[in-house]
PDB file of C-alpha atoms in Angstrom:
ATOM      1  CA  GLN V   1       0.153   0.041   0.129  1.00 94.00           C
ATOM      2  CA  VAL V   2       0.649   3.717  -0.921  1.00 96.00           C
ATOM      3  CA  GLN V   3       2.867   5.118   2.216  1.00 98.00           C
ATOM      4  CA  LEU V   4       4.758   8.343   2.741  1.00 98.00           C
ATOM      5  CA  LYS V   5       7.050   9.193   5.963  1.00 98.00           C
ATOM      6  CA  GLU V   6       8.727  12.265   6.813  1.00 98.00           C
ATOM      7  CA  SER V   7      12.465  12.696   8.394  1.00 98.00           C
ATOM      8  CA  GLY V   8      14.782  15.514   9.625  1.00 96.00           C
ATOM      9  CA  PRO V   9      15.844  17.041  12.978  1.00 93.00           C
ATOM     10  CA  GLY V  10      13.077  17.941  15.102  1.00 92.00           C
ATOM     11  CA  LEU V  11      15.533  21.428  16.133  1.00 97.00           C
ATOM     12  CA  VAL V  12      16.970  24.165  13.726  1.00 97.00           C
ATOM     13  CA  GLN V  13      18.446  27.209  14.831  1.00 97.00           C
ATOM     14  CA  PRO V  14      17.527  30.683  13.116  1.00 97.00           C
ATOM     15  CA  SER V  15      18.663  31.507  10.179  1.00 97.00           C
ATOM     16  CA  GLN V  16      19.907  28.054   9.598  1.00 98.00           C
ATOM     17  CA  THR V  17      18.799  25.114   6.616  1.00 98.00           C
ATOM     18  CA  LEU V  18      16.620  22.825   7.146  1.00 98.00           C
ATOM     19  CA  SER V  19      16.579  19.479   5.042  1.00 98.00           C
ATOM     20  CA  LEU V  20      13.608  17.219   5.226  1.00 98.00           C
ATOM     21  CA  THR V  21      13.379  13.993   3.741  1.00 98.00           C
ATOM     22  CA  CYS V  22      10.053  11.753   2.565  1.00 98.00           C
ATOM     23  CA  THR V  23      10.611   8.444   1.804  1.00 98.00           C
ATOM     24  CA  VAL V  24       7.915   6.655   0.010  1.00 98.00           C
ATOM     25  CA  SER V  25       6.633   3.226  -0.610  1.00 98.00           C
ATOM     26  CA  GLY V  26       4.056   1.257  -2.776  1.00 96.00           C
ATOM     27  CA  LEU V  27       4.612   4.224  -5.575  1.00 95.00           C
ATOM     28  CA  SER V  28       6.661   5.290  -7.888  1.00 95.00           C
ATOM     29  CA  LEU V  29       8.096   8.841  -7.829  1.00 97.00           C
ATOM     30  CA  THR V  30       8.411   8.740 -12.214  1.00 95.00           C
ATOM     31  CA  SER V  31       4.689   8.201 -12.222  1.00 94.00           C
ATOM     32  CA  ASN V  32       3.709  10.238  -8.797  1.00 95.00           C
ATOM     33  CA  SER V  33       3.953  13.934  -7.793  1.00 97.00           C
ATOM     34  CA  VAL V  34       4.812  14.680  -4.305  1.00 98.00           C
ATOM     35  CA  SER V  35       4.107  17.868  -2.401  1.00 98.00           C
ATOM     36  CA  TRP V  36       5.656  19.401   0.825  1.00 98.00           C
ATOM     37  CA  ILE V  37       2.522  20.947   2.947  1.00 98.00           C
ATOM     38  CA  ARG V  38       3.295  22.704   6.457  1.00 98.00           C
ATOM     39  CA  GLN V  39       1.161  23.866   9.588  1.00 98.00           C
ATOM     40  CA  PRO V  40       2.164  26.471  12.223  1.00 97.00           C
ATOM     41  CA  PRO V  41       0.941  24.651  15.609  1.00 96.00           C
ATOM     42  CA  GLY V  42      -2.656  25.291  16.200  1.00 93.00           C
ATOM     43  CA  LYS V  43      -2.876  27.068  12.606  1.00 95.00           C
ATOM     44  CA  GLY V  44      -3.913  25.802   8.748  1.00 96.00           C
ATOM     45  CA  LEU V  45      -2.273  24.398   5.835  1.00 98.00           C
ATOM     46  CA  GLU V  46       0.388  25.763   3.574  1.00 98.00           C
ATOM     47  CA  TRP V  47       1.264  24.101   0.500  1.00 98.00           C
ATOM     48  CA  MET V  48       4.954  24.698   0.225  1.00 98.00           C
ATOM     49  CA  GLY V  49       5.635  23.121  -3.212  1.00 97.00           C
ATOM     50  CA  VAL V  50       5.826  20.151  -5.836  1.00 97.00           C
ATOM     51  CA  ILE V  51       7.974  18.208  -7.655  1.00 98.00           C
ATOM     52  CA  TRP V  52       6.607  16.587 -10.274  1.00 96.00           C
ATOM     53  CA  SER V  53       6.453  12.997 -11.791  1.00 95.00           C
ATOM     54  CA  ASN V  54       8.656  14.264 -14.993  1.00 95.00           C
ATOM     55  CA  GLY V  55      10.884  15.755 -11.991  1.00 97.00           C
ATOM     56  CA  GLY V  56      10.110  19.530 -12.750  1.00 97.00           C
ATOM     57  CA  THR V  57       9.181  21.376  -9.634  1.00 98.00           C
ATOM     58  CA  ASP V  58       6.561  24.560  -8.585  1.00 97.00           C
ATOM     59  CA  TYR V  59       6.963  26.458  -5.450  1.00 97.00           C
ATOM     60  CA  ASN V  60       4.867  28.805  -3.451  1.00 97.00           C
ATOM     61  CA  SER V  61       5.606  32.114  -4.112  1.00 96.00           C
ATOM     62  CA  ALA V  62       5.760  33.252  -0.671  1.00 95.00           C
ATOM     63  CA  ILE V  63       8.744  31.184   0.026  1.00 97.00           C
ATOM     64  CA  LYS V  64       9.850  30.293  -3.071  1.00 96.00           C
ATOM     65  CA  SER V  65      13.550  32.424  -3.003  1.00 97.00           C
ATOM     66  CA  ARG V  66      14.370  30.014   0.262  1.00 97.00           C
ATOM     67  CA  LEU V  67      12.972  26.516  -1.040  1.00 98.00           C
ATOM     68  CA  SER V  68      14.330  23.829  -3.155  1.00 98.00           C
ATOM     69  CA  ILE V  69      12.485  20.372  -3.478  1.00 98.00           C
ATOM     70  CA  SER V  70      14.254  17.245  -5.705  1.00 98.00           C
ATOM     71  CA  ARG V  71      14.072  13.576  -5.354  1.00 98.00           C
ATOM     72  CA  ASP V  72      16.281  10.744  -5.838  1.00 98.00           C
ATOM     73  CA  THR V  73      13.628   8.059  -7.612  1.00 97.00           C
ATOM     74  CA  SER V  74      16.123   4.936  -6.862  1.00 97.00           C
ATOM     75  CA  LYS V  75      15.556   5.642  -3.372  1.00 98.00           C
ATOM     76  CA  SER V  76      12.078   6.839  -3.706  1.00 98.00           C
ATOM     77  CA  GLN V  77      12.925  10.075  -1.554  1.00 98.00           C
ATOM     78  CA  VAL V  78      11.893  13.788  -1.757  1.00 98.00           C
ATOM     79  CA  PHE V  79      13.649  16.191  -0.431  1.00 98.00           C
ATOM     80  CA  LEU V  80      13.009  19.485   0.837  1.00 98.00           C
ATOM     81  CA  LYS V  81      15.217  22.162   1.516  1.00 98.00           C
ATOM     82  CA  MET V  82      14.405  25.647   2.871  1.00 98.00           C
ATOM     83  CA  ASN V  83      17.141  28.544   4.110  1.00 97.00           C
ATOM     84  CA  SER V  84      17.055  31.315   6.264  1.00 97.00           C
ATOM     85  CA  LEU V  85      14.719  29.598   8.598  1.00 98.00           C
ATOM     86  CA  GLN V  86      13.180  31.860  11.382  1.00 97.00           C
ATOM     87  CA  THR V  87      10.721  31.255  14.088  1.00 97.00           C
ATOM     88  CA  GLU V  88       7.753  31.789  12.155  1.00 97.00           C
ATOM     89  CA  ASP V  89       9.076  28.363   9.824  1.00 98.00           C
ATOM     90  CA  THR V  90       7.953  26.473  13.190  1.00 98.00           C
ATOM     91  CA  ALA V  91       5.296  23.938  11.949  1.00 98.00           C
ATOM     92  CA  MET V  92       4.473  20.276  11.490  1.00 98.00           C
ATOM     93  CA  TYR V  93       5.786  19.495   7.481  1.00 98.00           C
ATOM     94  CA  PHE V  94       4.154  17.213   5.801  1.00 98.00           C
ATOM     95  CA  CYS V  95       4.650  15.111   2.553  1.00 98.00           C
ATOM     96  CA  ALA V  96       1.657  14.283   0.385  1.00 98.00           C
ATOM     97  CA  ARG V  97       0.930  12.311  -2.545  1.00 97.00           C
ATOM     98  CA  MET V  98      -1.509  13.746  -5.555  1.00 95.00           C
ATOM     99  CA  GLY V  99      -4.178  11.812  -6.695  1.00 91.00           C
ATOM    100  CA  VAL V 100      -3.944   9.431  -9.470  1.00 88.00           C
ATOM    101  CA  TYR V 101      -6.080   7.299 -11.686  1.00 87.00           C
ATOM    102  CA  TYR V 102      -4.927   5.393 -14.849  1.00 86.00           C
ATOM    103  CA  GLY V 103      -2.123   7.644 -15.422  1.00 84.00           C
ATOM    104  CA  LEU V 104      -4.509  10.863 -15.171  1.00 88.00           C
ATOM    105  CA  LEU V 105      -3.766  13.405 -12.445  1.00 89.00           C
ATOM    106  CA  LEU V 106      -6.162  13.875  -9.531  1.00 91.00           C
ATOM    107  CA  PRO V 107      -4.851  17.489  -7.970  1.00 92.00           C
ATOM    108  CA  TYR V 108      -5.905  16.673  -4.731  1.00 96.00           C
ATOM    109  CA  PHE V 109      -4.091  14.661  -1.821  1.00 97.00           C
ATOM    110  CA  ASP V 110      -4.958  11.063  -1.143  1.00 96.00           C
ATOM    111  CA  TYR V 111      -2.739  10.085   0.723  1.00 97.00           C
ATOM    112  CA  TRP V 112       0.095  11.884   3.689  1.00 98.00           C
ATOM    113  CA  GLY V 113       3.096  11.208   5.635  1.00 98.00           C
ATOM    114  CA  GLN V 114       2.387  11.695   9.538  1.00 98.00           C
ATOM    115  CA  GLY V 115       4.302  14.598   9.658  1.00 98.00           C
ATOM    116  CA  VAL V 116       7.502  15.789  11.059  1.00 98.00           C
ATOM    117  CA  MET V 117       7.757  18.843  13.823  1.00 98.00           C
ATOM    118  CA  VAL V 118      10.109  21.223  12.991  1.00 98.00           C
ATOM    119  CA  THR V 119      10.982  23.791  15.557  1.00 98.00           C
ATOM    120  CA  VAL V 120      12.840  26.625  14.928  1.00 98.00           C
ATOM    121  CA  SER V 121      14.972  28.252  18.159  1.00 96.00           C
ATOM    122  CA  SER V 122      18.514  29.020  19.390  1.00 93.00           C
TER     123      SER V 122
ATOM    124  CA  ASP J   1      -4.138  33.225  -5.656  1.00 95.00           C
ATOM    125  CA  ILE J   2      -7.588  31.809  -4.723  1.00 97.00           C
ATOM    126  CA  ARG J   3      -8.568  32.756  -1.211  1.00 97.00           C
ATOM    127  CA  MET J   4     -10.764  30.425   0.718  1.00 98.00           C
ATOM    128  CA  THR J   5     -12.674  31.300   3.966  1.00 98.00           C
ATOM    129  CA  GLN J   6     -14.462  28.663   6.236  1.00 98.00           C
ATOM    130  CA  SER J   7     -17.122  29.450   8.862  1.00 97.00           C
ATOM    131  CA  PRO J   8     -17.305  28.742  11.694  1.00 97.00           C
ATOM    132  CA  ALA J   9     -14.027  28.801  12.706  1.00 98.00           C
ATOM    133  CA  SER J  10     -15.228  26.402  15.639  1.00 98.00           C
ATOM    134  CA  LEU J  11     -18.455  24.710  16.237  1.00 97.00           C
ATOM    135  CA  SER J  12     -19.959  22.414  18.996  1.00 98.00           C
ATOM    136  CA  ALA J  13     -22.660  20.056  18.272  1.00 98.00           C
ATOM    137  CA  SER J  14     -24.353  17.005  20.188  1.00 97.00           C
ATOM    138  CA  LEU J  15     -24.017  13.572  19.104  1.00 98.00           C
ATOM    139  CA  GLY J  16     -26.802  12.378  16.572  1.00 98.00           C
ATOM    140  CA  GLU J  17     -26.861  16.010  15.225  1.00 98.00           C
ATOM    141  CA  THR J  18     -26.527  17.616  11.981  1.00 98.00           C
ATOM    142  CA  VAL J  19     -23.612  19.541  11.231  1.00 98.00           C
ATOM    143  CA  ASN J  20     -22.994  22.166   8.173  1.00 98.00           C
ATOM    144  CA  ILE J  21     -19.828  23.793   7.278  1.00 98.00           C
ATOM    145  CA  GLU J  22     -19.129  26.293   4.865  1.00 98.00           C
ATOM    146  CA  CYS J  23     -16.287  27.087   2.207  1.00 98.00           C
ATOM    147  CA  LEU J  24     -16.719  30.340   0.039  1.00 98.00           C
ATOM    148  CA  ALA J  25     -14.069  30.394  -2.655  1.00 98.00           C
ATOM    149  CA  SER J  26     -12.720  33.961  -3.706  1.00 98.00           C
ATOM    150  CA  GLU J  27     -13.361  33.153  -7.085  1.00 97.00           C
ATOM    151  CA  ASP J  28     -15.424  30.775  -9.283  1.00 98.00           C
ATOM    152  CA  ILE J  29     -13.680  27.095  -8.743  1.00 98.00           C
ATOM    153  CA  TYR J  30     -15.892  25.257 -10.631  1.00 97.00           C
ATOM    154  CA  SER J  31     -16.353  22.265  -7.928  1.00 97.00           C
ATOM    155  CA  ASP J  32     -12.582  22.007  -7.954  1.00 97.00           C
ATOM    156  CA  LEU J  33     -12.745  21.103  -4.264  1.00 98.00           C
ATOM    157  CA  ALA J  34     -11.836  18.681  -1.589  1.00 98.00           C
ATOM    158  CA  TRP J  35     -12.485  18.473   2.132  1.00 98.00           C
ATOM    159  CA  TYR J  36     -10.090  16.994   4.700  1.00 98.00           C
ATOM    160  CA  GLN J  37     -10.891  15.500   8.219  1.00 98.00           C
ATOM    161  CA  GLN J  38      -7.712  16.215  11.028  1.00 98.00           C
ATOM    162  CA  LYS J  39      -7.946  14.368  14.042  1.00 97.00           C
ATOM    163  CA  PRO J  40      -5.632  15.898  16.620  1.00 93.00           C
ATOM    164  CA  GLY J  41      -1.911  14.552  16.188  1.00 93.00           C
ATOM    165  CA  LYS J  42      -2.876  13.383  13.142  1.00 97.00           C
ATOM    166  CA  SER J  43      -2.042  14.453   9.307  1.00 98.00           C
ATOM    167  CA  PRO J  44      -4.988  14.826   7.212  1.00 98.00           C
ATOM    168  CA  GLN J  45      -7.374  12.640   5.342  1.00 98.00           C
ATOM    169  CA  LEU J  46      -9.328  13.446   2.155  1.00 98.00           C
ATOM    170  CA  LEU J  47     -12.619  12.912   2.794  1.00 98.00           C
ATOM    171  CA  ILE J  48     -14.485  14.516  -0.483  1.00 98.00           C
ATOM    172  CA  TYR J  49     -13.119  15.338  -4.081  1.00 97.00           C
ATOM    173  CA  ASN J  50     -15.072  17.291  -6.641  1.00 96.00           C
ATOM    174  CA  ALA J  51     -16.730  18.909  -4.273  1.00 98.00           C
ATOM    175  CA  ASN J  52     -19.705  15.864  -3.796  1.00 97.00           C
ATOM    176  CA  SER J  53     -17.275  12.747  -4.283  1.00 97.00           C
ATOM    177  CA  LEU J  54     -16.944  10.478  -1.723  1.00 98.00           C
ATOM    178  CA  GLN J  55     -13.489   9.362  -1.451  1.00 97.00           C
ATOM    179  CA  ASN J  56     -13.166   5.483  -1.064  1.00 95.00           C
ATOM    180  CA  GLY J  57     -14.065   4.411   2.368  1.00 96.00           C
ATOM    181  CA  VAL J  58     -15.629   7.135   3.827  1.00 98.00           C
ATOM    182  CA  PRO J  59     -18.634   7.042   5.946  1.00 97.00           C
ATOM    183  CA  SER J  60     -21.762   7.644   3.916  1.00 97.00           C
ATOM    184  CA  ARG J  61     -22.641  10.012   7.005  1.00 98.00           C
ATOM    185  CA  PHE J  62     -20.480  12.694   4.950  1.00 98.00           C
ATOM    186  CA  SER J  63     -21.581  14.682   2.133  1.00 98.00           C
ATOM    187  CA  GLY J  64     -20.468  17.386  -0.040  1.00 98.00           C
ATOM    188  CA  SER J  65     -22.388  19.981  -2.117  1.00 98.00           C
ATOM    189  CA  GLY J  66     -22.155  23.465  -3.603  1.00 98.00           C
ATOM    190  CA  SER J  67     -21.017  24.996  -6.962  1.00 98.00           C
ATOM    191  CA  GLY J  68     -19.186  28.499  -7.644  1.00 98.00           C
ATOM    192  CA  THR J  69     -18.144  29.967  -5.012  1.00 98.00           C
ATOM    193  CA  GLN J  70     -20.059  28.542  -2.178  1.00 98.00           C
ATOM    194  CA  TYR J  71     -19.475  25.064  -1.072  1.00 98.00           C
ATOM    195  CA  SER J  72     -20.429  22.964   2.122  1.00 98.00           C
ATOM    196  CA  LEU J  73     -19.413  19.917   4.231  1.00 98.00           C
ATOM    197  CA  LYS J  74     -22.558  17.658   5.677  1.00 98.00           C
ATOM    198  CA  ILE J  75     -21.885  15.680   8.529  1.00 98.00           C
ATOM    199  CA  ASN J  76     -25.254  13.638   9.536  1.00 98.00           C
ATOM    200  CA  SER J  77     -25.715  11.669  13.012  1.00 97.00           C
ATOM    201  CA  LEU J  78     -22.312  13.019  14.515  1.00 98.00           C
ATOM    202  CA  GLN J  79     -20.496  10.518  15.816  1.00 98.00           C
ATOM    203  CA  SER J  80     -17.861  11.106  18.526  1.00 97.00           C
ATOM    204  CA  GLU J  81     -14.936   9.747  16.186  1.00 97.00           C
ATOM    205  CA  ASP J  82     -16.064  12.826  14.168  1.00 98.00           C
ATOM    206  CA  VAL J  83     -14.313  15.060  16.522  1.00 98.00           C
ATOM    207  CA  ALA J  84     -11.387  16.486  14.312  1.00 98.00           C
ATOM    208  CA  THR J  85     -10.883  19.744  12.289  1.00 98.00           C
ATOM    209  CA  TYR J  86     -11.842  19.924   8.951  1.00 98.00           C
ATOM    210  CA  PHE J  87     -10.502  21.868   5.917  1.00 98.00           C
ATOM    211  CA  CYS J  88     -11.192  22.806   2.506  1.00 98.00           C
ATOM    212  CA  GLN J  89      -8.885  23.092  -0.752  1.00 98.00           C
ATOM    213  CA  GLN J  90      -9.257  24.294  -4.209  1.00 98.00           C
ATOM    214  CA  TYR J  91      -7.718  22.923  -6.816  1.00 96.00           C
ATOM    215  CA  ASN J  92      -9.149  24.789  -9.599  1.00 95.00           C
ATOM    216  CA  ASN J  93      -6.346  26.968 -10.246  1.00 93.00           C
ATOM    217  CA  TYR J  94      -2.541  25.610  -9.120  1.00 90.00           C
ATOM    218  CA  PRO J  95       0.027  26.315  -8.030  1.00 92.00           C
ATOM    219  CA  PRO J  96      -0.619  27.149  -5.500  1.00 94.00           C
ATOM    220  CA  TRP J  97      -3.099  25.011  -3.855  1.00 96.00           C
ATOM    221  CA  THR J  98      -4.912  26.807  -1.384  1.00 97.00           C
ATOM    222  CA  PHE J  99      -6.660  26.205   2.079  1.00 98.00           C
ATOM    223  CA  GLY J 100      -9.302  27.214   4.456  1.00 98.00           C
ATOM    224  CA  GLY J 101      -8.830  28.223   7.301  1.00 97.00           C
ATOM    225  CA  GLY J 102     -10.301  25.229   9.067  1.00 98.00           C
ATOM    226  CA  THR J 103     -13.586  24.090  10.978  1.00 98.00           C
ATOM    227  CA  LYS J 104     -12.741  22.442  14.610  1.00 98.00           C
ATOM    228  CA  LEU J 105     -15.680  20.393  15.690  1.00 98.00           C
ATOM    229  CA  GLU J 106     -16.067  19.802  18.857  1.00 98.00           C
ATOM    230  CA  LEU J 107     -18.548  17.487  20.947  1.00 97.00           C
ATOM    231  CA  LYS J 108     -21.147  19.540  23.257  1.00 95.00           C
TER     232      LYS J 108
END
Protein backbone atom coordinates (compact mmCIF):
# COMPACT_ATOMS: atom_id res chain seq x y z
CA GLN A 1 0.00 0.00 0.00
CA VAL A 2 1.01 3.62 -0.48
CA GLN A 3 2.97 5.08 2.42
CA LEU A 4 4.90 8.30 2.93
CA LYS A 5 7.16 9.04 5.88
CA GLU A 6 8.91 12.30 6.70
CA SER A 7 12.20 12.49 8.57
CA GLY A 8 14.51 15.24 9.64
CA PRO A 9 15.79 17.25 12.60
CA GLY A 10 13.28 18.39 15.16
CA LEU A 11 15.19 21.55 16.03
CA VAL A 12 16.84 24.05 13.74
CA GLN A 13 18.58 27.26 14.71
CA PRO A 14 17.41 30.58 13.27
CA SER A 15 19.05 31.50 9.95
CA GLN A 16 20.05 27.87 9.36
CA THR A 17 18.89 25.50 6.62
CA LEU A 18 16.20 22.88 7.07
CA SER A 19 16.62 19.53 5.33
CA LEU A 20 13.77 17.03 5.30
CA THR A 21 13.30 13.69 3.57
CA CYS A 22 10.07 12.04 2.49
CA THR A 23 10.50 8.31 1.90
CA VAL A 24 7.71 6.72 -0.11
CA SER A 25 6.68 3.10 -0.61
CA GLY A 26 4.01 1.45 -2.72
CA LEU A 27 4.44 4.00 -5.51
CA SER A 28 6.96 5.15 -8.07
CA LEU A 29 8.12 8.77 -8.07
CA THR A 30 8.37 8.68 -11.86
CA SER A 31 4.59 8.34 -12.10
CA ASN A 32 3.52 10.24 -8.97
CA SER A 33 3.78 13.85 -7.86
CA VAL A 34 4.60 14.74 -4.26
CA SER A 35 4.00 18.01 -2.42
CA TRP A 36 5.29 19.44 0.82
CA ILE A 37 2.66 21.08 3.03
CA ARG A 38 3.23 22.66 6.45
CA GLN A 39 1.08 23.55 9.41
CA PRO A 40 2.17 25.92 12.21
CA PRO A 41 0.96 24.86 15.66
CA GLY A 42 -2.78 25.43 15.98
CA LYS A 43 -3.04 26.93 12.50
CA GLY A 44 -4.03 26.01 8.97
CA LEU A 45 -2.31 24.28 6.08
CA GLU A 46 0.12 25.96 3.71
CA TRP A 47 1.14 24.32 0.45
CA MET A 48 4.89 24.80 -0.03
CA GLY A 49 5.86 23.15 -3.29
CA VAL A 50 5.58 20.14 -5.55
CA ILE A 51 7.88 17.85 -7.46
CA TRP A 52 6.02 16.51 -10.46
CA SER A 53 6.32 12.99 -11.78
CA ASN A 54 8.53 14.31 -14.60
CA GLY A 55 10.92 15.87 -12.06
CA GLY A 56 9.80 19.45 -12.59
CA THR A 57 9.04 21.64 -9.59
CA ASP A 58 6.74 24.46 -8.57
CA TYR A 59 6.92 26.51 -5.40
CA ASN A 60 4.72 28.79 -3.33
CA SER A 61 5.74 32.29 -4.34
CA ALA A 62 5.82 33.38 -0.67
CA ILE A 63 8.79 31.11 0.07
CA LYS A 64 10.13 30.37 -3.42
CA SER A 65 13.42 32.18 -2.87
CA ARG A 66 14.23 29.97 0.14
CA LEU A 67 12.92 26.60 -0.99
CA SER A 68 14.25 23.72 -3.05
CA ILE A 69 12.61 20.33 -3.66
CA SER A 70 14.41 17.43 -5.29
CA ARG A 71 14.23 13.65 -5.41
CA ASP A 72 16.16 10.43 -5.76
CA THR A 73 13.89 8.05 -7.64
CA SER A 74 16.17 5.05 -7.03
CA LYS A 75 15.77 5.52 -3.29
CA SER A 76 12.09 6.57 -3.48
CA GLN A 77 12.90 9.76 -1.63
CA VAL A 78 11.83 13.38 -1.97
CA PHE A 79 13.90 16.11 -0.34
CA LEU A 80 13.02 19.56 0.96
CA LYS A 81 15.64 22.21 1.66
CA MET A 82 14.68 25.61 2.99
CA ASN A 83 17.21 28.21 4.03
CA SER A 84 17.20 31.27 6.28
CA LEU A 85 14.81 29.73 8.74
CA GLN A 86 12.96 31.98 11.18
CA THR A 87 10.74 31.27 14.17
CA GLU A 88 7.66 31.61 11.98
CA ASP A 89 8.84 28.50 10.09
CA THR A 90 8.12 26.42 13.19
CA ALA A 91 5.54 23.93 11.98
CA MET A 92 4.58 20.35 11.29
CA TYR A 93 5.86 19.48 7.83
CA PHE A 94 3.95 16.92 5.74
CA CYS A 95 4.64 15.31 2.41
CA ALA A 96 1.57 14.26 0.46
CA ARG A 97 0.89 12.45 -2.80
CA MET A 98 -1.33 13.85 -5.49
CA GLY A 99 -3.92 11.35 -6.63
CA VAL A 100 -3.52 9.35 -9.82
CA TYR A 101 -6.21 7.43 -11.72
CA TYR A 102 -5.07 5.31 -14.65
CA GLY A 103 -2.25 7.76 -15.26
CA LEU A 104 -4.50 10.81 -14.98
CA LEU A 105 -3.44 13.34 -12.35
CA LEU A 106 -6.01 14.06 -9.67
CA PRO A 107 -4.87 17.38 -8.18
CA TYR A 108 -5.79 16.73 -4.56
CA PHE A 109 -3.89 14.89 -1.85
CA ASP A 110 -4.98 11.33 -1.20
CA TYR A 111 -2.07 10.04 0.86
CA TRP A 112 -0.19 11.97 3.54
CA GLY A 113 2.79 11.19 5.72
CA GLN A 114 2.53 11.36 9.50
CA GLY A 115 4.43 14.64 9.53
CA VAL A 116 7.58 15.82 11.24
CA MET A 117 7.59 18.66 13.74
CA VAL A 118 10.27 21.27 13.18
CA THR A 119 11.01 23.92 15.79
CA VAL A 120 13.11 26.93 14.91
CA SER A 121 14.82 28.14 18.05
CA SER A 122 18.23 29.01 19.39
CA ASP B 1 -4.09 33.19 -5.64
CA ILE B 2 -7.56 31.93 -4.78
CA ARG B 3 -8.55 32.62 -1.17
CA MET B 4 -10.63 30.07 0.70
CA THR B 5 -12.70 31.21 3.68
CA GLN B 6 -14.29 28.68 6.02
CA SER B 7 -17.05 29.20 8.53
CA PRO B 8 -17.51 28.78 11.34
CA ALA B 9 -13.98 28.61 12.73
CA SER B 10 -15.23 26.33 15.47
CA LEU B 11 -18.44 24.63 16.40
CA SER B 12 -19.86 22.46 19.10
CA ALA B 13 -22.52 19.85 18.38
CA SER B 14 -24.20 16.93 20.10
CA LEU B 15 -24.02 13.25 19.15
CA GLY B 16 -26.55 12.42 16.46
CA GLU B 17 -26.83 16.02 15.33
CA THR B 18 -26.37 17.24 11.74
CA VAL B 19 -23.44 19.60 11.17
CA ASN B 20 -22.76 21.95 8.26
CA ILE B 21 -19.43 23.61 7.46
CA GLU B 22 -19.16 26.28 4.79
CA CYS B 23 -16.34 27.17 2.43
CA LEU B 24 -16.28 30.28 0.25
CA ALA B 25 -13.84 30.74 -2.61
CA SER B 26 -12.70 34.18 -3.78
CA GLU B 27 -13.61 33.23 -7.35
CA ASP B 28 -15.44 30.47 -9.20
CA ILE B 29 -13.60 27.17 -8.71
CA TYR B 30 -15.99 25.06 -10.79
CA SER B 31 -16.41 22.37 -8.10
CA ASP B 32 -12.64 21.73 -7.93
CA LEU B 33 -12.87 21.38 -4.17
CA ALA B 34 -11.72 18.79 -1.66
CA TRP B 35 -12.50 18.38 2.03
CA TYR B 36 -10.07 16.90 4.54
CA GLN B 37 -10.50 15.70 8.11
CA GLN B 38 -7.64 16.10 10.57
CA LYS B 39 -7.93 14.40 13.93
CA PRO B 40 -5.79 15.69 16.79
CA GLY B 41 -2.13 14.78 16.35
CA LYS B 42 -2.75 13.16 12.95
CA SER B 43 -2.26 14.10 9.33
CA PRO B 44 -5.20 15.25 7.19
CA GLN B 45 -7.28 12.60 5.43
CA LEU B 46 -9.17 13.14 2.18
CA LEU B 47 -12.92 12.93 2.66
CA ILE B 48 -14.46 14.42 -0.48
CA TYR B 49 -13.22 15.53 -3.91
CA ASN B 50 -14.89 17.24 -6.86
CA ALA B 51 -17.07 18.97 -4.25
CA ASN B 52 -19.40 16.00 -3.78
CA SER B 53 -17.58 12.68 -4.46
CA LEU B 54 -16.90 10.55 -1.41
CA GLN B 55 -13.39 9.12 -1.13
CA ASN B 56 -13.24 5.30 -0.78
CA GLY B 57 -13.80 4.17 2.78
CA VAL B 58 -15.37 7.42 4.02
CA PRO B 59 -18.68 6.88 5.87
CA SER B 60 -21.80 7.87 3.95
CA ARG B 61 -22.86 10.28 6.71
CA PHE B 62 -20.38 12.70 5.13
CA SER B 63 -21.52 14.59 2.04
CA GLY B 64 -20.43 17.63 0.07
CA SER B 65 -22.31 20.07 -2.09
CA GLY B 66 -22.01 23.43 -3.75
CA SER B 67 -20.97 25.17 -6.92
CA GLY B 68 -19.37 28.38 -8.10
CA THR B 69 -17.82 30.02 -5.07
CA GLN B 70 -19.92 28.42 -2.28
CA TYR B 71 -19.47 24.91 -0.92
CA SER B 72 -20.46 22.96 2.14
CA LEU B 73 -19.62 19.80 4.03
CA LYS B 74 -22.45 18.06 5.84
CA ILE B 75 -22.11 15.45 8.55
CA ASN B 76 -25.29 13.56 9.36
CA SER B 77 -25.80 11.85 12.70
CA LEU B 78 -22.58 13.10 14.31
CA GLN B 79 -20.41 10.40 15.89
CA SER B 80 -17.71 10.82 18.53
CA GLU B 81 -15.03 9.82 16.03
CA ASP B 82 -15.96 12.84 13.90
CA VAL B 83 -14.32 15.21 16.40
CA ALA B 84 -11.64 16.81 14.25
CA THR B 85 -10.67 19.90 12.30
CA TYR B 86 -12.01 20.08 8.76
CA PHE B 87 -10.29 21.90 5.87
CA CYS B 88 -11.45 22.73 2.38
CA GLN B 89 -8.95 23.03 -0.48
CA GLN B 90 -9.30 24.31 -4.02
CA TYR B 91 -7.53 22.82 -7.01
CA ASN B 92 -9.09 24.79 -9.85
CA ASN B 93 -6.15 27.14 -10.20
CA TYR B 94 -2.79 25.78 -9.09
CA PRO B 95 -0.14 26.22 -8.12
CA PRO B 96 -0.61 27.23 -5.45
CA TRP B 97 -3.15 24.86 -3.94
CA THR B 98 -4.91 26.84 -1.22
CA PHE B 99 -6.73 25.73 1.89
CA GLY B 100 -9.42 27.20 4.09
CA GLY B 101 -8.48 28.17 7.62
CA GLY B 102 -10.17 25.13 9.13
CA THR B 103 -13.25 24.41 11.24
CA LYS B 104 -12.70 22.77 14.61
CA LEU B 105 -15.59 20.46 15.51
CA GLU B 106 -16.12 19.50 19.14
CA LEU B 107 -18.78 17.58 21.04
CA LYS B 108 -21.23 19.50 23.15
